[in-house]
Amino acid sequence: MVVALLRSPDLCPLVDLSRSLPVRAAVAFEAFADVVHTPRWFRGMVEAKVVFRDPSGRATRVQFSSDAPPTLGEYTLDYRYNVNDFAVTWTSDAASAMFMRGEARFVPISATTSLMTYRLEKALALPLGALERSMQEEAADVVEQFCAHMTRV
């Protein structure tokens, strides 16, 4: 089941999606946190290149190349990981032409399932209605494609 909520705060629209996954929260978290492999499961993502890693080896700054509208071209995101809460957060760097901030959180439901909550805020040079529709579609694609990836892992 997918539940979506869209609201428009002053800065930029926010999309929230939730979906159950057929894997444990820790497994989903580790797969999502392996951001360099995002192009394997997210259509439109051409390349993810790690710029910096933390002492544990997780990517903290990643440069992405995308051919999926509206996020065409290259952009860089900074990542943080909360292993205890199974949460990954990201934000665009200050030099970026667009603003993006997001979070993926994985909550245990049972020994074999989890709930993925995906939250995305984005500001681009598009009319607000078009940006909101685009963000809803992009967030739904990310959640769907990650769920499909988790069934193949």
PDB file of C-alpha atoms in Angstrom:
ATOM      1  CA  MET A   1       0.000   0.000   0.000  1.00  0.00           C
ATOM      2  CA  VAL A   2       1.292   3.471  -0.900  1.00  0.00           C
ATOM      3  CA  VAL A   3       0.159   6.516   1.062  1.00  0.00           C
ATOM      4  CA  ALA A   4       1.047   9.978  -0.258  1.00  0.00           C
ATOM      5  CA  LEU A   5       0.748  13.422   1.273  1.00  0.00           C
ATOM      6  CA  LEU A   6       1.726  16.592  -0.572  1.00  0.00           C
ATOM      7  CA  ARG A   7       1.880  20.004   1.007  1.00  0.00           C
ATOM      8  CA  SER A   8       3.527  23.253  -0.018  1.00  0.00           C
ATOM      9  CA  PRO A   9       5.549  24.947   2.712  1.00  0.00           C
ATOM     10  CA  ASP A  10       6.937  28.403   2.011  1.00  0.00           C
ATOM     11  CA  LEU A  11      10.315  27.188   0.761  1.00  0.00           C
ATOM     12  CA  CYS A  12       9.391  24.239  -1.415  1.00  0.00           C
ATOM     13  CA  PRO A  13       6.955  21.350  -1.777  1.00  0.00           C
ATOM     14  CA  LEU A  14       7.253  18.240   0.352  1.00  0.00           C
ATOM     15  CA  VAL A  15       6.277  14.725  -0.697  1.00  0.00           C
ATOM     16  CA  ASP A  16       5.837  11.897   1.845  1.00  0.00           C
ATOM     17  CA  LEU A  17       5.357   8.277   0.763  1.00  0.00           C
ATOM     18  CA  SER A  18       5.198   5.057   2.779  1.00  0.00           C
ATOM     19  CA  ARG A  19       5.317   1.476   1.593  1.00  0.00           C
ATOM     20  CA  SER A  20       5.791  -1.916   3.176  1.00  0.00           C
ATOM     21  CA  LEU A  21       8.851  -3.872   2.009  1.00  0.00           C
ATOM     22  CA  PRO A  22       9.322  -7.659   1.981  1.00  0.00           C
ATOM     23  CA  VAL A  23      12.645  -7.433   3.883  1.00  0.00           C
ATOM     24  CA  ARG A  24      13.858  -6.567   7.371  1.00  0.00           C
ATOM     25  CA  ALA A  25      14.438  -2.882   8.142  1.00  0.00           C
ATOM     26  CA  ALA A  26      18.194  -3.412   8.581  1.00  0.00           C
ATOM     27  CA  VAL A  27      18.486  -5.052   5.139  1.00  0.00           C
ATOM     28  CA  ALA A  28      16.500  -2.269   3.449  1.00  0.00           C
ATOM     29  CA  PHE A  29      18.529   0.400   5.268  1.00  0.00           C
ATOM     30  CA  GLU A  30      21.859  -1.102   4.182  1.00  0.00           C
ATOM     31  CA  ALA A  31      20.698  -1.429   0.570  1.00  0.00           C
ATOM     32  CA  PHE A  32      19.419   2.164   0.438  1.00  0.00           C
ATOM     33  CA  ALA A  33      22.511   3.483   2.258  1.00  0.00           C
ATOM     34  CA  ASP A  34      24.705   1.954  -0.444  1.00  0.00           C
ATOM     35  CA  VAL A  35      24.055   5.063  -2.551  1.00  0.00           C
ATOM     36  CA  VAL A  36      26.755   4.348  -5.100  1.00  0.00           C
ATOM     37  CA  HIS A  37      24.539   1.496  -6.348  1.00  0.00           C
ATOM     38  CA  THR A  38      21.411   3.663  -6.723  1.00  0.00           C
ATOM     39  CA  PRO A  39      21.714   3.595 -10.553  1.00  0.00           C
ATOM     40  CA  ARG A  40      21.211  -0.187 -10.427  1.00  0.00           C
ATOM     41  CA  TRP A  41      17.632   0.176  -9.225  1.00  0.00           C
ATOM     42  CA  PHE A  42      16.566   3.785  -9.962  1.00  0.00           C
ATOM     43  CA  ARG A  43      15.753   4.415 -13.642  1.00  0.00           C
ATOM     44  CA  GLY A  44      17.071   7.716 -14.898  1.00  0.00           C
ATOM     45  CA  MET A  45      20.029   7.726 -12.531  1.00  0.00           C
ATOM     46  CA  VAL A  46      23.013   7.318 -14.841  1.00  0.00           C
ATOM     47  CA  GLU A  47      25.910   7.476 -12.390  1.00  0.00           C
ATOM     48  CA  ALA A  48      26.675   7.950  -8.689  1.00  0.00           C
ATOM     49  CA  LYS A  49      30.259   8.902  -7.911  1.00  0.00           C
ATOM     50  CA  VAL A  50      31.455   9.005  -4.286  1.00  0.00           C
ATOM     51  CA  VAL A  51      33.337  12.211  -3.493  1.00  0.00           C
ATOM     52  CA  PHE A  52      33.834  11.658   0.276  1.00  0.00           C
ATOM     53  CA  ARG A  53      33.365   8.759   2.697  1.00  0.00           C
ATOM     54  CA  ASP A  54      33.099   8.718   6.486  1.00  0.00           C
ATOM     55  CA  PRO A  55      35.481   6.598   8.608  1.00  0.00           C
ATOM     56  CA  SER A  56      33.091   3.621   8.398  1.00  0.00           C
ATOM     57  CA  GLY A  57      33.215   3.739   4.580  1.00  0.00           C
ATOM     58  CA  ARG A  58      29.735   5.157   3.950  1.00  0.00           C
ATOM     59  CA  ALA A  59      29.457   7.779   1.215  1.00  0.00           C
ATOM     60  CA  THR A  60      28.924  11.248   2.719  1.00  0.00           C
ATOM     61  CA  ARG A  61      29.099  13.253  -0.513  1.00  0.00           C
ATOM     62  CA  VAL A  62      27.986  11.836  -3.836  1.00  0.00           C
ATOM     63  CA  GLN A  63      27.869  13.374  -7.289  1.00  0.00           C
ATOM     64  CA  PHE A  64      24.958  12.098  -9.354  1.00  0.00           C
ATOM     65  CA  SER A  65      24.301  12.217 -13.063  1.00  0.00           C
ATOM     66  CA  SER A  66      20.653  11.920 -14.121  1.00  0.00           C
ATOM     67  CA  ASP A  67      18.825  11.837 -17.419  1.00  0.00           C
ATOM     68  CA  ALA A  68      15.357  11.842 -15.809  1.00  0.00           C
ATOM     69  CA  PRO A  69      13.379  15.101 -15.771  1.00  0.00           C
ATOM     70  CA  PRO A  70      13.121  17.338 -13.887  1.00  0.00           C
ATOM     71  CA  THR A  71      16.504  16.534 -12.297  1.00  0.00           C
ATOM     72  CA  LEU A  72      18.565  16.431 -15.487  1.00  0.00           C
ATOM     73  CA  GLY A  73      22.323  16.728 -15.412  1.00  0.00           C
ATOM     74  CA  GLU A  74      24.683  16.559 -12.485  1.00  0.00           C
ATOM     75  CA  TYR A  75      24.127  17.438  -8.849  1.00  0.00           C
ATOM     76  CA  THR A  76      25.808  16.662  -5.532  1.00  0.00           C
ATOM     77  CA  LEU A  77      24.170  15.434  -2.332  1.00  0.00           C
ATOM     78  CA  ASP A  78      25.532  15.189   1.197  1.00  0.00           C
ATOM     79  CA  TYR A  79      24.415  12.126   3.180  1.00  0.00           C
ATOM     80  CA  ARG A  80      24.009  11.256   6.855  1.00  0.00           C
ATOM     81  CA  TYR A  81      23.198   7.866   8.303  1.00  0.00           C
ATOM     82  CA  ASN A  82      21.469   6.914  11.540  1.00  0.00           C
ATOM     83  CA  VAL A  83      22.139   3.200  11.943  1.00  0.00           C
ATOM     84  CA  ASN A  84      20.093   2.950  15.154  1.00  0.00           C
ATOM     85  CA  ASP A  85      16.953   4.374  13.544  1.00  0.00           C
ATOM     86  CA  PHE A  86      17.610   2.863  10.084  1.00  0.00           C
ATOM     87  CA  ALA A  87      17.441   6.336   8.518  1.00  0.00           C
ATOM     88  CA  VAL A  88      19.304   7.982   5.635  1.00  0.00           C
ATOM     89  CA  THR A  89      19.079  11.742   5.108  1.00  0.00           C
ATOM     90  CA  TRP A  90      20.463  13.842   2.284  1.00  0.00           C
ATOM     91  CA  THR A  91      20.652  17.448   1.193  1.00  0.00           C
ATOM     92  CA  SER A  92      22.034  19.263  -1.817  1.00  0.00           C
ATOM     93  CA  ASP A  93      25.270  21.131  -1.337  1.00  0.00           C
ATOM     94  CA  ALA A  94      25.226  24.911  -1.051  1.00  0.00           C
ATOM     95  CA  ALA A  95      26.708  25.414  -4.535  1.00  0.00           C
ATOM     96  CA  SER A  96      23.924  23.439  -6.227  1.00  0.00           C
ATOM     97  CA  ALA A  97      21.548  25.134  -8.660  1.00  0.00           C
ATOM     98  CA  MET A  98      18.637  23.314  -7.012  1.00  0.00           C
ATOM     99  CA  PHE A  99      17.626  22.621  -3.447  1.00  0.00           C
ATOM    100  CA  MET A 100      16.921  19.037  -2.454  1.00  0.00           C
ATOM    101  CA  ARG A 101      16.486  17.471   0.974  1.00  0.00           C
ATOM    102  CA  GLY A 102      15.208  14.019   1.767  1.00  0.00           C
ATOM    103  CA  GLU A 103      14.957  11.131   4.150  1.00  0.00           C
ATOM    104  CA  ALA A 104      14.405   7.407   3.832  1.00  0.00           C
ATOM    105  CA  ARG A 105      13.488   5.624   7.072  1.00  0.00           C
ATOM    106  CA  PHE A 106      12.919   1.910   7.557  1.00  0.00           C
ATOM    107  CA  VAL A 107      10.759   0.780  10.468  1.00  0.00           C
ATOM    108  CA  PRO A 108      10.563  -2.891  11.461  1.00  0.00           C
ATOM    109  CA  ILE A 109       7.068  -4.363  11.106  1.00  0.00           C
ATOM    110  CA  SER A 110       7.959  -8.015  11.671  1.00  0.00           C
ATOM    111  CA  ALA A 111      10.966 -10.301  11.437  1.00  0.00           C
ATOM    112  CA  THR A 112      10.663 -10.285   7.634  1.00  0.00           C
ATOM    113  CA  THR A 113       9.005  -6.973   6.695  1.00  0.00           C
ATOM    114  CA  SER A 114       9.535  -3.253   7.185  1.00  0.00           C
ATOM    115  CA  LEU A 115       7.868   0.051   6.415  1.00  0.00           C
ATOM    116  CA  MET A 116       9.781   2.461   4.181  1.00  0.00           C
ATOM    117  CA  THR A 117       8.979   6.144   4.615  1.00  0.00           C
ATOM    118  CA  TYR A 118      10.401   8.351   1.881  1.00  0.00           C
ATOM    119  CA  ARG A 119      10.327  12.131   2.214  1.00  0.00           C
ATOM    120  CA  LEU A 120      11.506  14.582  -0.436  1.00  0.00           C
ATOM    121  CA  GLU A 121      11.695  18.368  -0.601  1.00  0.00           C
ATOM    122  CA  LYS A 122      12.889  19.982  -3.804  1.00  0.00           C
ATOM    123  CA  ALA A 123      13.056  23.438  -5.325  1.00  0.00           C
ATOM    124  CA  LEU A 124      13.630  23.847  -9.058  1.00  0.00           C
ATOM    125  CA  ALA A 125      12.839  26.553 -11.565  1.00  0.00           C
ATOM    126  CA  LEU A 126       9.415  25.120 -12.474  1.00  0.00           C
ATOM    127  CA  PRO A 127       5.863  26.348 -11.858  1.00  0.00           C
ATOM    128  CA  LEU A 128       4.777  25.065  -8.428  1.00  0.00           C
ATOM    129  CA  GLY A 129       2.012  22.789  -9.778  1.00  0.00           C
ATOM    130  CA  ALA A 130       4.360  21.175 -12.289  1.00  0.00           C
ATOM    131  CA  LEU A 131       7.049  20.738  -9.612  1.00  0.00           C
ATOM    132  CA  GLU A 132       4.572  19.106  -7.213  1.00  0.00           C
ATOM    133  CA  ARG A 133       3.362  16.641  -9.865  1.00  0.00           C
ATOM    134  CA  SER A 134       6.931  15.874 -10.901  1.00  0.00           C
ATOM    135  CA  MET A 135       7.999  15.300  -7.288  1.00  0.00           C
ATOM    136  CA  GLN A 136       5.046  12.999  -6.614  1.00  0.00           C
ATOM    137  CA  GLU A 137       5.948  10.937  -9.673  1.00  0.00           C
ATOM    138  CA  GLU A 138       9.657  10.874  -8.799  1.00  0.00           C
ATOM    139  CA  ALA A 139       9.047   9.876  -5.176  1.00  0.00           C
ATOM    140  CA  ALA A 140       6.587   7.162  -6.233  1.00  0.00           C
ATOM    141  CA  ASP A 141       9.159   5.864  -8.748  1.00  0.00           C
ATOM    142  CA  VAL A 142      11.916   5.763  -6.116  1.00  0.00           C
ATOM    143  CA  VAL A 143       9.743   3.860  -3.645  1.00  0.00           C
ATOM    144  CA  GLU A 144       8.375   1.449  -6.292  1.00  0.00           C
ATOM    145  CA  GLN A 145      11.758   0.773  -7.838  1.00  0.00           C
ATOM    146  CA  PHE A 146      13.445   0.304  -4.452  1.00  0.00           C
ATOM    147  CA  CYS A 147      10.681  -2.115  -3.412  1.00  0.00           C
ATOM    148  CA  ALA A 148      11.184  -4.094  -6.643  1.00  0.00           C
ATOM    149  CA  HIS A 149      14.945  -4.076  -5.996  1.00  0.00           C
ATOM    150  CA  MET A 150      14.367  -5.453  -2.493  1.00  0.00           C
ATOM    151  CA  THR A 151      12.342  -8.369  -3.876  1.00  0.00           C
ATOM    152  CA  ARG A 152      15.316  -9.304  -6.089  1.00  0.00           C
ATOM    153  CA  VAL A 153      17.986  -9.047  -3.356  1.00  0.00           C
TER     154      VAL A 153
END
